[in-house]
Structures are given as C-alpha cells and as structure tokens.
Amino acid sequence: MIRKTVLIGILCAVALALISASFISASPVKATAPASKCDMASAVLQDDAQPTEKLELTCQYPALSSYAGLNYSYSISVTYSGGKESKIFNLKAVVPEGFVSAIAPGYGEGQEIAEIRLDANKGYPETVKLTVRPYAWKVPVPGEYPITFEVSSGNLKSLILLKAIVTANYDMKMTTPDGRLNTEATAGQDNNFTVVVGNSGSADLEKVEVSCKAQDRPNGWTVTCQPDKIDSLKAGATKEVQVTVKPSEKTISGDYMLTIQAEPESKNAFTNLQIRTTVLTPTIWGWVGVGIVVLVIVALAIIFIRFGRR
Amino acid sequence: MAGLIEIFRKELADNFNSKRFLILFLLVYLAGAATIYIAAQNIRATVDDSTRYIFLNLFIVSGSNIPFSFPLFMSIFIPIIGIALGFDAVNSERTSGNLSRLLSQPIYRDNVINGKFLAGLVMIAILIVSIVTLVAGLGLRMIGVPPEAEEILRLCMFVIVSILYGAFWMSLAVLFSVVFNKAATSALASIAIWLFLFLFMGLIANLIAVTVVPINADSTVEQIASFDTLYRMINRISPGTLYVESIQAVLLPILGTSSPTMMMIGIYSGLKPTPLPLSQSLLIVWPQLVGLLALTAICFAIAYIKFMREEIRAT
Amino acid sequence: MNNKFVIETQNLTKKYSKFVAVDDLNLQILEGEVFGFLGPNGAGKTTTILMLMGFCEPTSGLVRVNGNDPAREPIKVKKVVGYMPEKIGFYDDLTARENLEYTGRLNGLDSKTLGDRIDKLLEEVGLKDKSGQVVGKFSHGMKQRLGIADVMIKQPGVAIFDEPTSGIDPEGTDQVLNLIQDMAKQKVTVLISSHQLHQVQRICTRVGIFSKGKMVAAGSVDKLGRDAFRKGKFNIILPVAQLTDNVRDDVMKIPGVVALETIANNTVVTADDDISKQLEDVVLRSTGLRVQMKVEEFQLEEVYMKYFKES
Ligand SMILES: Nc1ncnc2c1ncn2[C@@H]1O[C@H](COP(=O)(O)OP(=O)(O)OP(=O)(O)O)[C@@H](O)[C@H]1O
Ligand SMILES: [Mg+2]
C-alpha cells in the first residue's frame, strides 16, 4: 500500500520535473532566435523587384509610446495583390537589443507565427500583431527604439519601420533588508531599524524624501529617518535608510503600526511601508514589576510563617 | 496592653491558619489577576494621548464585553472579607466556652474585642495592600508605563479607603457577633444587609427620587440635577455608595464632582474635564470618608458597649 | 492575716428582671479554706461565682475578692483568681499545650517558666502523653482535666471551680480532688461548686448550701450535721440492747462523744471522731465483753436531703 503511493509520488515528481525542464530549455531558444537573425534581414531592405506582385505593409500607429518595462503592440496590415494564387510569406521583426518580439495573428491569442499564407486577391488586408517587449530583467533606458518588420517571399518583400518610444517610468519600492515587516521598540528610547528605498522606475529620482507623517505614527512618538532626503536615486538603485523610532515615554506595551513613506520632490512616484512595531516593556520596568510581585509574595510568605502557627 | 498584644497575635495566627482565609485569599488573588489581565487587554482602547494617568487607568478600565473592573471587584470582595473576619468574632468564643476562660485571665474585657478587631484590620490591610501591589506589579510588567508620584499617592489613598470600607463591614459583623449568639445567625444577618444594600438600595433610592422629582426625556438640566442629587443622597445611606464615590474620586482625577451623572452633563455641555490635583480630589470625597469612618465607629462602639456590659456565662 | 476574708460578699443580690437569682447573700471565706457550694440546679451558685469574677454585675450588694471589687478592679482580682467555668471549652484547633501556653502568656508568664509549669501540670492531670494532640479530639473528661491545669497554670491564690469533676472517671476524680487538696495545703483558697456530695465532704473545710438564691446553711460538714441532727460525724453501733448507767457515763466521758441512744436492739453512740477504740476499751473494762462494733461515717447527703425535705 505504502509502496504503491510512494511509487505514484515518484512518478508524479519525475513527470513534473520533465515538464518544468522542457519549459526552461524552451524559453531561451525562442528569446534569442529572432534577435540573431535581424542583422541579416536589414541588409536586403530596399529591394523591391516584382512590380506586378505587390506587397504592402501598413500600420495605423507605427510609433508607440509607453513606460519602460511595458509591452508595445503593433497592429500591422499586410496587403498582397497582383499575384495569381496564394503564397507563403516569411514574417520577421528586427528589434533593438534588450527587446524580444512576438508575432501573432491579428485575432486570436497565444499562437506565435513565423509565416503567413496570403491570398493574392483577397481584397482586404490580413492583420498581424507584433508585440515587442523588453527583457523582464532589464528595464530599457528611455528613448526611441526603431523596429523593423519585414514580410518576404522569395524576392517579394516589404518592410515597415516602426518605433517604440520608451518614456521614463517613475516607480519606487520600499522594503526592509530582510523582508521582515515588524520590529521591536522600547518606550522612551531610540530604536533603529533599516528600510531599503529602491527606484524601480526607469528614470532617476531626485531629492527623495523619506519620512513618517504624524498621522502615520502613534501620538507622541518621534520617528526620524537618516538620511531623510536622498539627493539622487538612480533608476534601479536602492538606498538603505535608517529609521529611528522613539515611542513616547508612556507608551503601553503592545503592537503599533508605523507607516514610512518615500516620495521624490517632483511627487511623480510614491511608496510606503507599514511596519508593525512591538513596544516592549522597558526592561527596567519589567523587572521592577516582577520584583514587586516577587516581593509581595515573599512578604506574604514571611507574614504567614511568622504569624501563623505550625 | 500585654493582653491586647497576645490576643491580637493569637487572632492573627488563627486567621492565617484557617482554611477560610486561605480560600478567600486565593480567590481574591485569582480574581485580581483576572481583572488585571482584562484591564491590560483593554487599556489601549481607553487611553489616548491626552490621558495623563495611564497607570491609574489600569485600575479603572473594565473589559469591553465584560463589565468587570478592579473597583467593582473590590467593592464586592471587601464586604465579604470584612464579614468573614467578623461574623463569629465574639459568639464563637462564647459557644466554644472559651470566653469565660479567656476573661478570667488578667486582661481587660475590651482587650478581647479590640484584639480581634485589630487582627481583622491587619488581615484586611495585608490583603488589600498585597492585592493592589500585586496588580500594580503585574500591570507594570504588562504595560511598561511607570506610575507618577501622584498616581502612587492616589493608589495609597485607594488602599486606605478600601481598608476603611473593609473595617466598616467587619465592625458590622462584629456587632452581629456580639448581638447574636449563633455564628450562623450573625453571618446571615451581615450578608442580608450587604445583599440588601448592594441589590436594592439603588432601586429604592431611584423609586423615592422619581416620586419626589419626576423626570423624563425632556426634563431640564436643573430637574435632572436635583433628581440626581436626591437619588445620591438616599443612596449614600449605603456605605457601598460612599465607598464607590470615594474611590471614583481618588482613581479618576478627572472627576470634578462626586456625581458621574453631573459630570456627563458637564461634558455634553462642552466642559472639558481637567484632572484635579490630589488635594482637590480628597476634598470632594472628604464627606464620604468621614461618613464611612463614622459608620464604622458607630457599629464598633455599639458592639463594644454591648460586649462590655454583657454577662459572661458559659452556656 | 489569717482571719482576713479572701472572699467576702455583703447583701449580694442579683435579679434578672423580677427573678431573684441570688438573694441577699453574705459569704465570708478565709484564706486556705476549701469552700463548697451546694444546692439544686438553679439555686444561684454559678451566678454567685460570676459576680465574684466580675462577669456579671450585682444588682445590689458588695463583693470583695482579696479586698478588691471585681467590677472596678478586674485585673487585680483576675491576677489572683483562677476560674474554671461550668462548661469549659478550649480552642479546638490548638493542642493542649498550645491552649495552656496561651493562657500562660495572657498571664504574662515567660516561656521558660511556662514550659516547665505546663510539663508539670500536664503530668499531674494525667494528660502528659496527650499534650501534642488537638483539643478538638479530646473527650469531655480530658477537657475537664485540662481545665484544672488551665486554672493552676497561673498559680492562683484563689481557685474557683464550677463543677470540676463532672464527667471525669472515678480515678480522675480522685486525682483532681487530690490536686485541689494539694492546692489548699499551699494556702490556696478554693471554692468549689458541685453536686457530688461525697467529694465535697471529702475535701471541703466548709460548705454552703444554696436554695433559691439564699444560702440556707453554712459551716463545716460536722457543724452542719450537728445543726441538722444534733449529732456527731460518726455513728458507732453496738449490738447491745441495754447498757448500765455506769457504762453510759463512762462512754459519755470519752472525748468527742456527742450522744448515746438506743435504737431497736442496738446502742448507737454518736461522736465527732472515730472513737471505736476507746469505746471498745470502755465496754471491755466495764462489762468484760468484747463486742463487735459497726462504725458508720455520717454522710453530707443526709444533711443535704434534710434541708430540702424541710423546704
Ligand atoms: N440571663 C438570665 N436571665 C434570667 N434568668 C437567669 C439568667 N441566668 C441565670 N438565670 C437564672 O438564675 C438562676 C440561677 O442560675 P445559676 O446558674 O446560678 O444556677 P446554679 O446554682 O449554678 O445551677 P446549676 O447547679 O444547674 O449549675 C436560675 O434559675 C436561672 O434560671
Ligand atoms: Mg451552675
């Protein structure tokens, strides 16, 4: 019985491992293949041989603008005319470094296509969707990036120049170095903890102010951040900020919420982090309290022994 | 004098050795721990940054669903302890046949009753002081906010008033122990009086006050005030009321009057209460304290005179 | 010194509303006397004792114990008077020793003397091996014995026992009576209220008979007997019907002989002392006969009964 389940378990594990391995090995191949071919394709750009057969590429929005890190989707209409019958065309996109492209039918999702069969006398264009996206791990620098989309069949080829405009992306993140969102503090004393402010946008941030606003902390507490202003935070850079919390002298021990926020002067990005602060009984008072209790018990015992009989 | 000390020591030893008080002590400590636990759970909700006396709050706050606070607990337990200490003080000596023997020794007759009363008082004092310090210690450990000097003074006052309250119930019970020859009768009489005052006094006071000053939803503030005054006047026949009023004033520095009703009216009409200094708080409760003291003295005096004149016959 | 009255009452009266419990009592007890209170239940014995102790206030009249008024100067009185109440009780949860220690401390004894005295007394009353036992587990008689020790712990000058032997076994009674007699030998004035006439007769130098609050008779047992029956303490019965006048005269000459009478076939000689030896001699000398004699000691009971038959 047990052996059976173990066997099934092992089989399942092996199956899973195989499936995941196939995914991992598949993805880099797809990602690099179009990029390596693009240079050769761009060499045969201007050739337009057969005047009778016409291949026309149009795009209604050839230049797309988006925040860094987002995708660009172009809808390209391909019109083939003058031919006698249907023909198979190669589809190829040349994208700048740091991007990957994917070609898909204008309708329908998921399926990537590399070739397309076009009917010469169809009368209306076929739509192809070209999606260009930056590498997930590398946010592209803001700027304009040219993209070439080429459709070819033998000598008949046509290409269209597209443009991806990467606009600056302002985003910030705040975490703690170890990811813990709680800390301990002692009333009436300075307690330190560190937060990490990161620029997760694509543009540099200037004069980032790190602070804890009055409404974000319990009354009577002081919270200071060191530094409280980061002069410049490069895109992708992080900076450790030391937060010093001083709960008021008379804080009842227990959990309190603090919210640390960071915002550049331009106010085009914002982030905050809630920290659960556990105020501990100051050791001295804790001991005094325990001491009092012990004292009372001892005193009672003495009284009982001294004045009681036997 | 030597007789007094001997009797006092014997009584104290008796108290410490009796299971009755062992149980009572344990019960009080357990209940005290429960109250402090509830208080520590709920204190955060009642304290804001304008609260000056956080530590005192530990002794005031009650549970959010369980209306159980330290003063309430004390006002219930102290009478029980006082009665337990006094109800068989004299009659048990008499029925056991010890009284004749005791009084044939070279001691004054009042040494017996005084010694017993003193020993009882010391028991009450030990119990109250220990429970308050225990609660304070545990509370300090739990909330970590030390008391201010004035808070300590106020707690001392609270202890003194509580001892006085215990002394009253004990002297009442001692009185019954002189009057009734059976311990059971005297215990029942004491408990009956306590229950009556605890359960029905407020009801009766309300009834009388309502008949004299009828109030309803649209009564004026003056009417409510005169109703409240009358109601509390009648209620003050009960020493429990005197005690509760006293400890309210002592533990709630914010209370500018001994009437919480008037205080609420004051707050609604825009008066912001500011904490009173201890001397002012004491001034407010002075009549109550004197009243308690007088009641205690009267009960004890009657018991004393009755005992001094009574025939000591081994029955 | 010797004829100073240790206990003295003058016209002492105690009334409970209408009821007169003690009626115009005059009592005088000398130092070293063993005085017995006799009388039926409710005669006022205990009430008298309570007034002597200052435990209840006389309606009128005067009480003096060692010259002090028990109501005014209770401490002076209680310092010298030891009292064992009718229904004695101890602290049930204390041991016999602890109970005695408490009494001793109330008398201001230091623990050394106290310890010695307790040891001695517990031995005397026969509770030595029970000293560590809680009194709650004592039998009635054991408590009674402890009560005697409790009275003696302060080494009183006057000891008042209200029915000390009730509930004690015969052997214990004997021990207790011996103890009381020992006390009397040490010049302790003893006052005993009792219903056991034999014992009273045995140890008391004087008795007072109470009836309805009054002391109807007081004096030594002999005197009481003589008063009651005009008789001596001993009756010596000779189984001889008639004695000659000479013999009669000789017998009457024997010191202590009170009376001589003929009852049935016997001659009864009444005397204050046991004079059977002398009587035997006289009879032998005058008649040449050796007669058998029966000596009867006169009993207090008879006196007691006589008083209450009369009233
Ligand atoms: N508190 C009292 N109120 C009214 N009458 C009382 C009271 N105490 C005692 N008496 C009465 O006084 C009388 C004398 O009582 P006392 O106890 O002196 O009798 P006693 O001689 O000691 O009798 P006993 O031999 O039974 O001990 C009794 O008739 C009793 O009923
Ligand atoms: Mg009697």
PDB file of C-alpha atoms in Angstrom, chain A residues 54 78-87 89 106-107 116-128:
ATOM      1  CA  LYS A  54       2.581  43.981 -54.686  1.00  0.00           C
ATOM      2  CA  VAL A  78      -0.410  43.165 -44.761  1.00  0.00           C
ATOM      3  CA  THR A  79      -1.900  43.525 -48.236  1.00  0.00           C
ATOM      4  CA  TYR A  80      -0.791  41.199 -51.021  1.00  0.00           C
ATOM      5  CA  SER A  81      -2.050  41.929 -54.513  1.00  0.00           C
ATOM      6  CA  GLY A  82      -1.276  41.190 -58.153  1.00  0.00           C
ATOM      7  CA  GLY A  83      -0.299  37.589 -57.602  1.00  0.00           C
ATOM      8  CA  LYS A  84      -2.036  34.633 -59.115  1.00  0.00           C
ATOM      9  CA  GLU A  85      -2.537  32.485 -56.189  1.00  0.00           C
ATOM     10  CA  SER A  86      -1.854  32.367 -52.555  1.00  0.00           C
ATOM     11  CA  LYS A  87       1.702  32.480 -51.355  1.00  0.00           C
ATOM     12  CA  PHE A  89       5.420  34.743 -46.666  1.00  0.00           C
ATOM     13  CA  GLY A 106      -4.334  39.892 -35.512  1.00  0.00           C
ATOM     14  CA  TYR A 107      -7.014  37.935 -33.847  1.00  0.00           C
ATOM     15  CA  ILE A 116       1.684  33.546 -43.183  1.00  0.00           C
ATOM     16  CA  ARG A 117      -0.247  32.428 -46.237  1.00  0.00           C
ATOM     17  CA  LEU A 118      -1.678  35.324 -48.120  1.00  0.00           C
ATOM     18  CA  ASP A 119      -4.337  35.203 -50.825  1.00  0.00           C
ATOM     19  CA  ALA A 120      -3.488  37.464 -53.731  1.00  0.00           C
ATOM     20  CA  ASN A 121      -6.959  38.622 -54.475  1.00  0.00           C
ATOM     21  CA  LYS A 122      -8.475  38.737 -51.161  1.00  0.00           C
ATOM     22  CA  GLY A 123      -9.333  42.415 -51.323  1.00  0.00           C
ATOM     23  CA  TYR A 124      -8.807  43.203 -47.744  1.00  0.00           C
ATOM     24  CA  PRO A 125      -5.647  43.139 -45.668  1.00  0.00           C
ATOM     25  CA  GLU A 126      -4.532  40.497 -43.228  1.00  0.00           C
ATOM     26  CA  THR A 127      -3.661  41.782 -39.780  1.00  0.00           C
ATOM     27  CA  VAL A 128      -0.634  40.654 -37.886  1.00  0.00           C
TER      28      VAL A 128
END
